[in-house]
Amino acid sequence: MMLLAEKLTKTFPGVRALDGATLAVRAGSVHALLGENGAGKSTLVKLLTGVYKPEAGRILLDGAPVQLGSPIEALRAGIGVVHQERNLVPEFSIAENIALQHLPRRFGLVDRRRMRAEAQRCLDLLDLQLDPDAKVAGLSVAQAQLVEIAKALSVDSRVLLLDEPTASLTGDEADRLYAIVRKLTATGHAVVLVSHKLEEVFAVADTVTVLRDGHSVAEAEALSAYTRDQIVDLMVGREYRSVALADRVAGGRETPALSLSGVSTRHGHRDVSLAVAPGEILGLYGLVGAGRTELARAVLGLDEIIAGQVAVHGKPVRIRDVGEALRSHRIGYVSENRKEEGLFLEQPITRNVAVTVWRRLAKAGLIPDQAERKVVADYTELLGIRAASPQQLAGQLSGGNQQKVSLAKWLAAECDILIVDEPTVGIDVRTKAAFHELIARLASEGRAILLISSDLPEVITLADRVAVMGDRTILGELPNDRDYAAMSQRIIRLIHAPVAASLKEPA
């Protein structure tokens, strides 16, 4: 085995994150590390990369025990990682970020020519048409994720850990990434893939380890020996089948709760019109970079609208910020970027959930702790948030539980309109199904929901209508008949129609 993590144990206050877990990875293979949110995957990755130290067990590379006291020691040992959350310095250039952990020097100074050449080599590996001197702050989410991968490739890691590497990538970008992965394994590298996209896992992985509640319930076994349903059963600990969403009567006949008419924005949106009624889910689908998140931010006053009109319950409005959207119009926004926009990571769950209702809870200018705890208790139970206590820091939660806390604060505020951006990116299959059921229930209770997602099955499962966006404009809108194959074809045709039309235009 190139890498063997044997019987690792790690405990945090009130939680045993790993309990004798084992991971064995062969050279030249793609090894899938699977499990629900909170199963211990992220903790295991952090043990392998020197962020944490195990309380028991050992790590071996090529049969020799190693002590990984820091991420730098892990890198020197040949273990690289691409985390789900990006770890780039926004104000640094792409080249500076790629070379940050191994800056080339000449006469004691940073050799910028070599640094730029190395960055260009790594970008070329991924077929990324980016200027190495461009600042990371100006990149899209997908571009930043690919730069993270280029950064890991730059240290020539013998073992490369990929934690949800395609969560923010289009299908073409993911295909490009996995072509690179295959090149790496062909030359003897080992790749550990952490992903909730089981279709992707079955397409690229050779072997699998499944974690459940900190234990490894399948260890280094051939993935071909399992079906998708068998893997899901191992992850959840019992036979699991997705539950069809309860039938509901969609809204749409009333005055729209939220409508956009001919909206154009500073980010390049052109003549965007759409509407979502109480009790309705409008899916806003498009590939990464289509402009969906930027449109939502403009509606909420975070980006500038330069033409057109936004209306709430039929009345024109000009929203200046998220606080005004909540206070004056009862609009909530579950951001796709939960780490930077959705949560206070260094604050407890209580503070994160209750922040939207402080004014309601305040007595004589103070927020009673008991009132905060009551709000949190209600939504912890409703959403199934798994935590050691309500005082646990949000940054210590798994990705799925962080997303639940991000949603809980808007439910606590009793919003009439919810803009939900990529609600299930990076969360496991059972939590994803629970989110789908919750979103459907919220619509059944009369809330208007604008669901932004690049997950096509998710959109077709939930939305009553689907607005398709491309290049910052609405390409078309479709009623959803829940025929997955037919809806997929219609949506994909809409996305590619502008490209086909441009190819027919005379030169």
Short mmCIF file of C-alpha atoms in Angstrom, two decimals, residues 108-289:
data_model
loop_
_atom_site.label_atom_id
_atom_site.label_comp_id
_atom_site.label_asym_id
_atom_site.label_seq_id
_atom_site.Cartn_x
_atom_site.Cartn_y
_atom_site.Cartn_z
CA GLY A 108 17.45 35.14 -1.58
CA LEU A 109 14.59 36.79 -3.49
CA VAL A 110 11.45 35.29 -4.99
CA ASP A 111 12.19 34.29 -8.58
CA ARG A 112 9.03 35.59 -10.21
CA ARG A 113 9.91 34.37 -13.69
CA ARG A 114 10.23 30.77 -12.45
CA MET A 115 7.11 31.20 -10.32
CA ARG A 116 5.10 32.37 -13.31
CA ALA A 117 6.47 29.57 -15.54
CA GLU A 118 5.54 26.92 -12.94
CA ALA A 119 2.06 28.36 -12.58
CA GLN A 120 1.62 28.35 -16.36
CA ARG A 121 2.70 24.69 -16.48
CA CYS A 122 0.05 23.72 -13.93
CA LEU A 123 -2.63 25.80 -15.64
CA ASP A 124 -1.76 24.16 -18.95
CA LEU A 125 -2.21 20.73 -17.37
CA LEU A 126 -5.82 21.67 -16.67
CA ASP A 127 -6.22 23.48 -20.01
CA LEU A 128 -7.05 26.66 -18.06
CA GLN A 129 -6.88 29.83 -20.15
CA LEU A 130 -6.02 32.16 -17.27
CA ASP A 131 -3.36 34.83 -16.83
CA PRO A 132 -0.98 33.74 -14.03
CA ASP A 133 -0.64 37.41 -13.04
CA ALA A 134 -4.41 37.91 -12.58
CA LYS A 135 -5.69 38.31 -9.03
CA VAL A 136 -7.65 35.41 -7.57
CA ALA A 137 -10.29 37.90 -6.34
CA GLY A 138 -11.51 38.31 -9.91
CA LEU A 139 -12.08 34.61 -10.59
CA SER A 140 -15.39 32.78 -10.70
CA VAL A 141 -16.10 30.04 -8.17
CA ALA A 142 -15.32 27.34 -10.74
CA GLN A 143 -12.08 29.00 -11.84
CA ALA A 144 -10.94 29.37 -8.23
CA GLN A 145 -11.62 25.66 -7.62
CA LEU A 146 -9.51 24.70 -10.63
CA VAL A 147 -6.70 26.97 -9.43
CA GLU A 148 -6.82 25.07 -6.11
CA ILE A 149 -6.29 21.87 -8.07
CA ALA A 150 -3.42 23.44 -10.04
CA LYS A 151 -1.88 24.45 -6.71
CA ALA A 152 -1.96 20.83 -5.50
CA LEU A 153 -0.49 19.58 -8.77
CA SER A 154 2.39 22.02 -8.45
CA VAL A 155 3.92 20.12 -5.51
CA ASP A 156 3.81 16.83 -7.44
CA SER A 157 1.97 15.04 -4.64
CA ARG A 158 2.34 11.26 -4.70
CA VAL A 159 -0.97 11.02 -2.84
CA LEU A 160 -3.58 13.60 -3.84
CA LEU A 161 -6.70 14.04 -1.69
CA LEU A 162 -9.63 15.62 -3.54
CA ASP A 163 -12.44 16.76 -1.21
CA GLU A 164 -15.58 17.41 -3.29
CA PRO A 165 -13.43 18.70 -6.18
CA THR A 166 -16.29 19.15 -8.66
CA ALA A 167 -18.88 20.74 -6.36
CA SER A 168 -18.57 24.06 -8.25
CA LEU A 169 -17.61 22.74 -11.70
CA THR A 170 -19.58 22.24 -14.88
CA GLY A 171 -19.75 18.81 -16.49
CA ASP A 172 -17.04 19.72 -19.02
CA GLU A 173 -14.76 21.07 -16.28
CA ALA A 174 -15.28 17.92 -14.21
CA ASP A 175 -14.45 15.75 -17.23
CA ARG A 176 -11.25 17.76 -17.72
CA LEU A 177 -10.31 17.28 -14.08
CA TYR A 178 -10.82 13.54 -14.18
CA ALA A 179 -8.79 13.26 -17.37
CA ILE A 180 -5.93 14.78 -15.34
CA VAL A 181 -6.66 12.34 -12.50
CA ARG A 182 -6.33 9.43 -14.92
CA LYS A 183 -2.98 10.78 -16.15
CA LEU A 184 -1.76 11.01 -12.56
CA THR A 185 -2.75 7.46 -11.65
CA ALA A 186 -1.21 6.15 -14.89
CA THR A 187 2.14 7.48 -13.67
CA GLY A 188 1.82 5.84 -10.24
CA HIS A 189 0.15 8.55 -8.19
CA ALA A 190 -2.65 7.64 -5.78
CA VAL A 191 -5.82 9.75 -5.63
CA VAL A 192 -8.32 9.73 -2.77
CA LEU A 193 -11.68 11.12 -3.90
CA VAL A 194 -14.20 12.41 -1.36
CA SER A 195 -17.50 13.05 -3.13
CA HIS A 196 -21.25 12.84 -2.62
CA LYS A 197 -21.81 12.52 -6.38
CA LEU A 198 -22.14 8.74 -6.57
CA GLU A 199 -22.55 8.71 -10.36
CA GLU A 200 -19.18 10.47 -10.58
CA VAL A 201 -17.60 8.10 -8.05
CA PHE A 202 -18.70 5.00 -9.96
CA ALA A 203 -17.36 6.50 -13.19
CA VAL A 204 -13.81 7.18 -11.94
CA ALA A 205 -12.99 5.24 -8.74
CA ASP A 206 -11.37 1.81 -8.49
CA THR A 207 -11.73 1.03 -4.79
CA VAL A 208 -13.82 2.36 -1.91
CA THR A 209 -13.85 2.94 1.83
CA VAL A 210 -17.17 3.79 3.48
CA LEU A 211 -17.28 5.57 6.85
CA ARG A 212 -20.29 5.55 9.16
CA ASP A 213 -20.32 7.23 12.57
CA GLY A 214 -16.50 7.29 12.64
CA HIS A 215 -16.10 3.60 11.77
CA SER A 216 -14.96 2.17 8.43
CA VAL A 217 -17.70 -0.25 7.35
CA ALA A 218 -16.07 -1.07 4.01
CA GLU A 219 -12.29 -0.96 3.63
CA ALA A 220 -10.31 -0.78 0.37
CA GLU A 221 -12.77 -2.95 -1.51
CA ALA A 222 -13.32 -2.98 -5.28
CA LEU A 223 -16.07 -0.49 -6.10
CA SER A 224 -17.29 -2.73 -8.91
CA ALA A 225 -18.46 -5.22 -6.26
CA TYR A 226 -21.20 -2.80 -5.16
CA THR A 227 -24.28 -1.23 -6.65
CA ARG A 228 -25.18 2.37 -5.93
CA ASP A 229 -27.99 1.30 -3.58
CA GLN A 230 -25.64 -1.01 -1.66
CA ILE A 231 -23.19 1.87 -1.12
CA VAL A 232 -26.02 4.10 0.13
CA ASP A 233 -27.17 1.34 2.48
CA LEU A 234 -23.63 1.10 3.91
CA MET A 235 -23.49 4.87 4.38
CA VAL A 236 -26.79 5.19 6.26
CA GLY A 237 -26.61 1.92 8.18
CA ARG A 238 -29.89 0.52 6.99
CA GLU A 239 -31.70 -0.09 3.74
CA TYR A 240 -32.43 3.31 2.29
CA ARG A 241 -34.59 4.31 -0.62
CA SER A 242 -35.38 7.84 -1.67
CA VAL A 243 -38.92 8.83 -0.74
CA ALA A 244 -41.08 10.46 -3.36
CA LEU A 245 -42.05 13.98 -2.41
CA ALA A 246 -45.60 14.35 -1.23
CA ASP A 247 -48.02 15.68 -3.82
CA ARG A 248 -48.76 19.33 -3.36
CA VAL A 249 -50.76 21.94 -5.16
CA ALA A 250 -48.31 24.44 -6.59
CA GLY A 251 -48.98 28.15 -6.41
CA GLY A 252 -48.96 30.36 -9.46
CA ARG A 253 -52.45 31.83 -9.73
CA GLU A 254 -51.97 34.57 -7.17
CA THR A 255 -50.06 37.83 -7.50
CA PRO A 256 -46.40 36.86 -7.62
CA ALA A 257 -44.59 37.10 -4.29
CA LEU A 258 -41.44 38.13 -6.16
CA SER A 259 -41.16 39.28 -9.75
CA LEU A 260 -38.50 40.75 -12.01
CA SER A 261 -39.43 42.70 -15.15
CA GLY A 262 -36.79 43.60 -17.72
CA VAL A 263 -33.98 43.66 -15.14
CA SER A 264 -30.45 44.50 -16.25
CA THR A 265 -27.50 44.67 -13.86
CA ARG A 266 -23.99 46.01 -13.60
CA HIS A 267 -22.78 42.39 -13.97
CA GLY A 268 -24.21 42.17 -17.49
CA HIS A 269 -27.69 40.67 -17.00
CA ARG A 270 -29.97 41.73 -19.84
CA ASP A 271 -33.74 42.11 -19.78
CA VAL A 272 -34.35 39.38 -17.17
CA SER A 273 -38.01 38.69 -16.36
CA LEU A 274 -39.30 35.98 -14.02
CA ALA A 275 -41.86 35.54 -11.26
CA VAL A 276 -42.52 33.15 -8.38
CA ALA A 277 -45.88 32.95 -6.59
CA PRO A 278 -46.72 31.97 -3.00
CA GLY A 279 -46.62 28.19 -2.68
CA GLU A 280 -44.50 27.80 -5.80
CA ILE A 281 -40.92 26.64 -6.44
CA LEU A 282 -39.29 28.29 -9.43
CA GLY A 283 -36.08 26.56 -10.45
CA LEU A 284 -33.36 28.80 -11.87
CA TYR A 285 -31.04 26.44 -13.71
CA GLY A 286 -27.85 27.11 -15.62
CA LEU A 287 -24.24 26.10 -15.90
CA VAL A 288 -21.60 27.58 -13.61
CA GLY A 289 -20.95 31.14 -14.77
#
